CSV table of C-alpha atoms in Angstrom, one decimal:
chain,number,residue,atom,x,y,z
A,12,TYR,CA,6.1,-65.9,21.9
A,13,SER,CA,4.1,-63.1,20.5
A,14,ASN,CA,4.7,-59.4,20.1
A,15,ASN,CA,1.0,-58.7,19.5
A,16,PRO,CA,0.1,-55.9,22.0
A,17,ALA,CA,-3.2,-57.7,22.9
A,18,ASP,CA,-1.3,-60.9,23.8
A,19,CYS,CA,1.4,-58.9,25.7
A,20,LEU,CA,-1.2,-57.0,27.7
A,21,MET,CA,-3.3,-60.1,28.5
A,22,ASP,CA,-0.2,-61.9,29.7
A,23,TYR,CA,0.7,-59.0,32.0
A,24,LEU,CA,-2.8,-58.7,33.4
A,25,ARG,CA,-3.1,-62.4,34.1
A,26,ASN,CA,0.4,-63.4,35.2
A,27,PRO,CA,0.5,-64.0,39.0
A,28,ARG,CA,4.4,-63.6,39.2
A,29,TYR,CA,5.2,-60.3,37.4
A,30,GLY,CA,1.8,-59.1,36.4
A,31,LYS,CA,-1.6,-58.3,37.9
A,32,GLY,CA,-2.6,-61.9,38.5
A,33,LEU,CA,-6.2,-61.4,37.4
A,34,ASN,CA,-8.5,-64.4,37.2
A,35,ASP,CA,-10.0,-65.4,33.8
A,36,ASN,CA,-13.5,-64.2,34.9
A,37,ARG,CA,-12.1,-60.6,35.0
A,38,ILE,CA,-11.1,-60.6,31.3
A,39,ASP,CA,-13.4,-60.0,28.3
A,40,PHE,CA,-11.7,-62.5,26.0
A,41,LYS,CA,-13.9,-61.6,23.0
A,42,ALA,CA,-12.8,-58.0,23.2
A,43,PHE,CA,-9.1,-59.0,23.4
A,44,GLN,CA,-9.6,-61.4,20.5
A,45,ILE,CA,-11.0,-58.6,18.3
A,46,ALA,CA,-8.2,-56.3,19.4
A,47,ARG,CA,-5.6,-59.0,18.6
A,48,ALA,CA,-7.0,-59.3,15.0
A,49,ILE,CA,-6.8,-55.6,14.4
A,50,CYS,CA,-3.1,-55.5,15.5
A,51,ASP,CA,-2.3,-58.5,13.2
A,52,THR,CA,-3.9,-56.9,10.1
A,53,ASN,CA,-1.3,-56.7,7.4
A,54,LYS,CA,-0.4,-53.2,6.2
A,55,ASN,CA,2.0,-52.1,3.4
A,56,PHE,CA,4.6,-49.9,5.1
A,57,SER,CA,7.4,-48.4,3.0
A,58,SER,CA,10.4,-50.4,1.8
A,59,PRO,CA,12.3,-52.2,3.2
A,60,LEU,CA,9.7,-53.2,5.9
A,61,SER,CA,6.9,-53.4,3.3
A,62,SER,CA,4.1,-55.7,4.5
A,63,ALA,CA,3.9,-56.1,8.3
A,64,HIS,CA,1.4,-56.2,11.1
A,65,PHE,CA,-0.5,-53.0,11.7
A,66,LEU,CA,0.7,-52.8,15.4
A,67,ASP,CA,3.3,-54.6,17.4
A,68,CYS,CA,4.9,-54.4,20.8
A,69,ASN,CA,8.7,-54.5,21.0
A,70,THR,CA,9.4,-53.1,24.4
A,71,HIS,CA,10.3,-54.0,28.0
A,72,ILE,CA,8.6,-53.2,31.3
A,73,ASP,CA,10.3,-52.5,34.6
A,74,VAL,CA,8.8,-54.5,37.5
A,75,GLU,CA,9.9,-51.7,39.8
A,76,GLU,CA,7.4,-49.5,38.1
A,77,THR,CA,3.7,-49.5,39.1
A,78,MET,CA,1.4,-51.8,37.2
A,79,PHE,CA,-0.6,-48.8,36.2
A,80,GLU,CA,2.4,-47.2,34.5
A,81,ASN,CA,3.4,-50.5,32.8
A,82,THR,CA,-0.1,-51.0,31.6
A,83,LYS,CA,-0.1,-47.5,30.1
A,84,LYS,CA,3.2,-48.2,28.3
A,85,ILE,CA,1.8,-51.4,26.7
A,86,LEU,CA,-1.5,-49.6,25.7
A,87,GLN,CA,0.5,-46.8,24.1
A,88,THR,CA,2.1,-49.4,21.7
A,89,CYS,CA,-1.3,-50.1,20.3
A,90,ARG,CA,-3.3,-46.9,20.8
A,91,GLY,CA,-5.4,-48.9,23.3
A,92,PHE,CA,-8.1,-48.2,25.8
A,93,LEU,CA,-8.7,-50.5,28.7
A,94,PRO,CA,-12.3,-49.9,29.9
A,95,TYR,CA,-13.6,-51.8,32.9
A,96,THR,CA,-17.3,-52.7,32.7
A,97,ASN,CA,-19.5,-55.4,34.2
A,98,GLY,CA,-16.6,-56.6,36.2
A,99,LYS,CA,-14.3,-57.3,33.2
A,100,TYR,CA,-11.5,-55.5,31.4
A,101,GLN,CA,-11.8,-54.9,27.7
A,102,LEU,CA,-9.2,-53.9,25.2
A,103,LYS,CA,-10.2,-51.3,22.5
A,104,ILE,CA,-7.8,-50.4,19.7
A,105,GLU,CA,-7.9,-47.0,18.1
A,106,ALA,CA,-8.2,-47.9,14.4
A,107,GLY,CA,-10.2,-47.2,11.3
A,108,GLU,CA,-13.9,-48.2,11.0
A,109,THR,CA,-14.9,-50.0,7.8
A,110,THR,CA,-18.6,-50.6,8.7
A,111,PRO,CA,-19.9,-47.4,10.3
A,112,GLU,CA,-23.5,-48.4,9.8
A,113,ASN,CA,-22.9,-51.0,12.5
A,114,LEU,CA,-22.2,-48.3,15.1
A,115,LEU,CA,-24.7,-46.8,17.5
A,116,THR,CA,-26.2,-43.6,16.1
A,117,ILE,CA,-27.2,-41.1,18.7
A,118,THR,CA,-30.1,-38.9,17.4
A,119,ASP,CA,-31.7,-35.8,18.7
A,120,GLU,CA,-34.4,-38.0,20.4
A,121,MET,CA,-31.6,-39.5,22.5
A,122,ILE,CA,-29.9,-36.2,23.5
A,123,ILE,CA,-31.1,-34.5,26.7
A,124,GLY,CA,-30.6,-30.8,26.9
A,125,SER,CA,-27.8,-28.9,25.2
A,126,ILE,CA,-24.7,-30.0,23.3
A,127,SER,CA,-21.3,-28.6,24.1
A,128,VAL,CA,-18.9,-28.4,21.2
A,129,SER,CA,-15.2,-27.3,21.3
A,130,SER,CA,-12.5,-27.3,18.6
A,131,GLU,CA,-8.8,-28.1,18.9
A,132,GLU,CA,-6.5,-25.5,20.5
A,133,LYS,CA,-3.4,-24.2,18.7
A,134,ASN,CA,-1.1,-25.4,21.5
A,135,ALA,CA,-2.3,-28.9,20.9
A,136,LYS,CA,-2.1,-28.8,17.1
A,137,TYR,CA,1.0,-29.8,15.2
A,138,ASN,CA,2.4,-29.8,11.7
A,139,GLU,CA,5.7,-31.6,12.5
A,140,ALA,CA,6.5,-34.6,14.8
A,141,HIS,CA,9.9,-35.9,16.1
A,142,MET,CA,9.5,-39.5,17.2
A,143,THR,CA,12.2,-41.0,19.3
A,144,PHE,CA,12.5,-44.8,19.0
A,145,SER,CA,14.9,-47.7,19.6
A,146,ASN,CA,16.2,-48.5,16.1
A,147,GLU,CA,16.8,-52.2,15.6
A,148,GLU,CA,18.9,-51.4,12.5
A,149,LYS,CA,21.4,-49.6,14.8
A,150,GLU,CA,21.5,-52.2,17.5
A,151,TYR,CA,18.5,-50.5,19.2
A,152,GLU,CA,20.3,-47.2,19.8
A,153,SER,CA,18.0,-44.2,20.3
A,154,ASP,CA,17.1,-42.6,17.0
A,155,THR,CA,14.6,-40.0,15.8
A,156,ALA,CA,12.2,-40.1,12.9
A,157,ILE,CA,10.9,-36.7,11.7
A,158,TYR,CA,7.7,-36.1,9.9
A,159,LYS,CA,6.9,-32.7,8.4
A,160,ALA,CA,3.5,-31.9,7.0
A,161,ASP,CA,4.8,-29.2,4.7
A,162,GLY,CA,3.8,-30.6,1.3
A,163,SER,CA,7.2,-32.4,1.0
A,164,THR,CA,7.5,-36.0,-0.1
A,165,ILE,CA,8.3,-38.8,2.3
A,166,ASN,CA,8.8,-42.3,0.8
A,167,GLY,CA,7.3,-41.2,-2.5
A,168,VAL,CA,4.1,-39.9,-0.9
A,169,ALA,CA,3.3,-36.1,-0.6
A,170,THR,CA,2.4,-34.9,2.8
A,171,ASN,CA,-0.4,-32.5,3.6
A,172,ASP,CA,0.8,-28.9,3.7
A,173,HIS,CA,-0.3,-27.9,7.2
A,174,LEU,CA,2.7,-25.6,7.7
A,175,SER,CA,1.4,-23.1,5.2
A,176,THR,CA,-2.0,-23.1,6.9
A,177,ASP,CA,-0.5,-22.6,10.4
A,178,GLY,CA,2.2,-20.1,9.3
A,179,GLU,CA,4.8,-21.4,11.7
A,180,PRO,CA,6.3,-24.8,12.8
A,181,LEU,CA,4.2,-26.5,15.5
A,182,ILE,CA,6.4,-29.3,16.6
A,183,LEU,CA,5.6,-32.4,18.7
A,184,LYS,CA,8.4,-34.3,20.4
A,185,MET,CA,7.7,-37.6,22.0
A,186,ALA,CA,8.9,-41.1,22.5
A,187,ALA,CA,7.4,-44.2,20.8
A,188,PRO,CA,7.7,-47.2,23.1
A,189,GLY,CA,7.4,-50.5,21.3
A,190,ILE,CA,8.5,-49.1,17.9
A,191,THR,CA,11.9,-50.4,16.6
A,192,ARG,CA,11.6,-49.6,12.9
A,193,ARG,CA,11.9,-46.2,11.2
A,194,GLU,CA,9.0,-46.9,8.8
A,195,ARG,CA,6.7,-47.5,11.8
A,196,ALA,CA,8.0,-44.4,13.6
A,197,LEU,CA,7.3,-42.2,10.6
A,198,GLN,CA,3.8,-43.6,10.2
A,199,TYR,CA,3.2,-43.0,14.0
A,200,ALA,CA,4.5,-39.5,13.7
A,201,GLU,CA,2.2,-38.8,10.7
A,202,TYR,CA,-0.7,-40.2,12.7
A,203,MET,CA,0.0,-38.0,15.7
A,204,VAL,CA,0.2,-34.9,13.5
A,205,GLU,CA,-3.1,-35.6,11.7
A,206,ARG,CA,-4.9,-36.7,14.9
A,207,SER,CA,-3.9,-33.4,16.6
A,208,ARG,CA,-5.8,-31.6,13.8
A,209,LYS,CA,-9.0,-33.5,14.3
A,210,GLN,CA,-9.8,-32.8,17.9
A,211,LEU,CA,-13.4,-31.6,17.8
A,212,GLN,CA,-14.9,-32.5,21.2
A,213,VAL,CA,-18.6,-33.0,21.9
A,214,SER,CA,-20.3,-33.6,25.2
A,215,PHE,CA,-23.9,-34.0,26.1
A,216,THR,CA,-26.3,-36.1,28.3
A,217,ALA,CA,-27.9,-39.1,26.5
A,218,THR,CA,-30.8,-41.4,27.3
A,219,THR,CA,-30.5,-45.0,28.6
A,220,GLU,CA,-29.7,-46.3,25.0
A,221,ALA,CA,-26.1,-45.1,25.6
A,222,GLN,CA,-25.6,-47.1,28.8
A,223,ASN,CA,-23.6,-49.9,27.0
A,224,LEU,CA,-21.0,-47.5,25.6
A,225,VAL,CA,-17.5,-47.6,27.0
A,226,ALA,CA,-14.4,-45.6,26.5
A,227,GLY,CA,-12.9,-46.4,23.1
A,228,ASP,CA,-16.2,-47.2,21.4
A,229,LEU,CA,-17.1,-45.4,18.2
A,230,VAL,CA,-20.5,-43.8,17.6
A,231,MET,CA,-22.2,-41.5,15.2
A,232,VAL,CA,-24.3,-38.4,16.1
A,233,VAL,CA,-27.2,-37.0,14.0
A,234,HIS,CA,-28.0,-33.5,15.2
A,235,ARG,CA,-29.9,-30.8,13.2
A,236,TYR,CA,-29.7,-27.1,13.6
A,237,GLU,CA,-33.5,-27.1,13.4
A,238,HIS,CA,-36.1,-29.5,14.6
A,239,ILE,CA,-36.9,-32.0,11.8
A,240,ASP,CA,-40.5,-30.7,11.5
A,241,LYS,CA,-39.3,-27.1,11.1
A,242,ALA,CA,-36.3,-27.7,8.8
A,243,THR,CA,-36.4,-25.6,5.6
A,244,GLY,CA,-34.7,-28.0,3.3
A,245,THR,CA,-32.4,-31.0,2.9
A,246,ALA,CA,-29.1,-29.2,2.3
A,247,LYS,CA,-26.3,-30.6,4.3
A,248,TYR,CA,-26.0,-27.5,6.4
A,249,ASP,CA,-29.3,-28.2,8.0
A,250,PHE,CA,-27.2,-30.6,10.1
A,251,LEU,CA,-24.5,-29.9,12.6
A,252,PHE,CA,-23.6,-33.6,12.6
A,253,ASN,CA,-24.8,-36.4,10.4
A,254,ASN,CA,-24.1,-40.2,10.1
A,255,VAL,CA,-21.7,-42.0,7.7
A,256,SER,CA,-22.7,-44.9,5.4
A,257,ASN,CA,-20.6,-47.9,4.8
A,258,SER,CA,-19.8,-46.8,1.2
A,259,GLU,CA,-18.4,-43.6,2.6
A,260,ALA,CA,-16.1,-45.2,5.3
A,261,THR,CA,-12.9,-44.3,3.6
A,262,SER,CA,-13.9,-40.8,2.6
A,263,TYR,CA,-16.5,-38.5,4.3
A,264,THR,CA,-16.7,-34.8,4.8
A,265,ASN,CA,-18.6,-32.4,7.0
A,266,PRO,CA,-21.2,-32.6,8.5
A,267,LYS,CA,-20.7,-36.3,8.5
A,268,LYS,CA,-18.6,-37.5,11.4
A,269,ILE,CA,-17.7,-40.5,13.5
A,270,PHE,CA,-16.8,-39.9,17.2
A,271,ARG,CA,-14.9,-41.9,19.7
A,272,VAL,CA,-16.1,-42.2,23.3
A,273,ILE,CA,-13.5,-40.6,25.6
A,274,SER,CA,-15.5,-40.9,28.8
A,275,GLN,CA,-18.9,-42.2,29.9
A,276,LYS,CA,-20.6,-41.5,33.3
A,277,LEU,CA,-23.8,-43.3,34.3
A,278,ASN,CA,-26.2,-41.0,36.3
A,279,TYR,CA,-28.6,-42.1,39.0
A,280,ASP,CA,-31.6,-41.5,36.8
A,281,GLY,CA,-30.3,-43.8,34.1
A,282,THR,CA,-29.1,-41.1,31.8
A,283,VAL,CA,-25.5,-41.1,30.5
A,284,ASP,CA,-23.0,-38.2,30.4
A,285,LEU,CA,-20.8,-38.6,27.3
A,286,VAL,CA,-17.6,-36.9,26.1
A,287,LEU,CA,-16.8,-37.7,22.4
A,288,LEU,CA,-13.8,-36.9,20.3
A,289,GLU,CA,-13.8,-36.6,16.5
A,290,HIS,CA,-12.6,-39.8,14.7
A,291,GLN,CA,-11.2,-39.7,11.1
A,292,ASN,CA,-10.6,-43.0,9.3
A,293,SER,CA,-8.0,-41.5,7.0
A,294,ILE,CA,-5.4,-40.9,9.7
A,295,TYR,CA,-5.0,-44.6,10.3
A,296,ASP,CA,-4.0,-45.3,6.7
A,297,VAL,CA,-0.5,-46.8,6.3
C-alpha cells in the first residue's frame, strides 16, 4: 500500500482491470522515481501533524468517470504534469528547485524573433483562499480551511499583507482532493494564493536546443534590453530576465527568474514554440 501520488498514478496507468493498462515500455520509470522522491520529502507542517511527507494522495476515483478525469484528479493531489514524449509518459511535480544552475538557460542567441510578455490579471489573482477538504479528524466530513493574506498570523507565522495592496478581498474557493488534514489544506491554500500572484507569462520561439523540453520542466531565460555589444553598463536593469545561481535558490529578486514550461510545440523547421510561466521557489515552502 502507498499513498504516494506517483505510486497511485503509476498503478492507475498500468493496471489492466480498473486503469489504463499501459505496457511498461510506455512509462518513463526514472521520471516517476524522481517524482516519488519529491512527494516523500519530509516537511515540517504545523502541530499536530508536524513532520510529514510533502505530498500524499488520500482520495478515491470513480471507475464510471473517464480515465482522463481520474488522471487529472490524481495529478491535482501532487501538482503534477503528465507529458508524453518519445512514446512514454513522464510525471513532473511542481516543486521548488534547489540547483537552478542545472537547468537549461535560454539566452538571446537561442531566441528567434520577439518575446511576448504578459502579467497576471486581477480576476485570476487572490488574497484569500477557501479550501474544501475531507477532514479525517471529523470522520472525513467536508470541512473548509481558510487562508487570508492580510498580515494576520496563522499557526504562529505572519502572512503576507496582499489585502492592503489589492484594496478588496479577492477570494478563491476550490476543493482539494487528496487532502485530509487541515494543516495540509492551509498550506495548499497559501500556495494557491501566492502562486496566483506570480503569473508572469512569457512566450517565444527557440532554436533546436529547446527540443528536449517538456511541459513541467523548469528553465531560465537571459534576455537583455540591449544587445550585449551595445549595453551601457552592468546594472541589473540592463536585463529583462537573468539567471539564478545555486546560492540564490531560496531567495532571488528581479530580474532573476525561473520559469516553468507550460507548453512546447515542435515546428517543421526544428524550432520550438514555448510558453513559460513564472516560478518562485518560496511558494513551495511549508
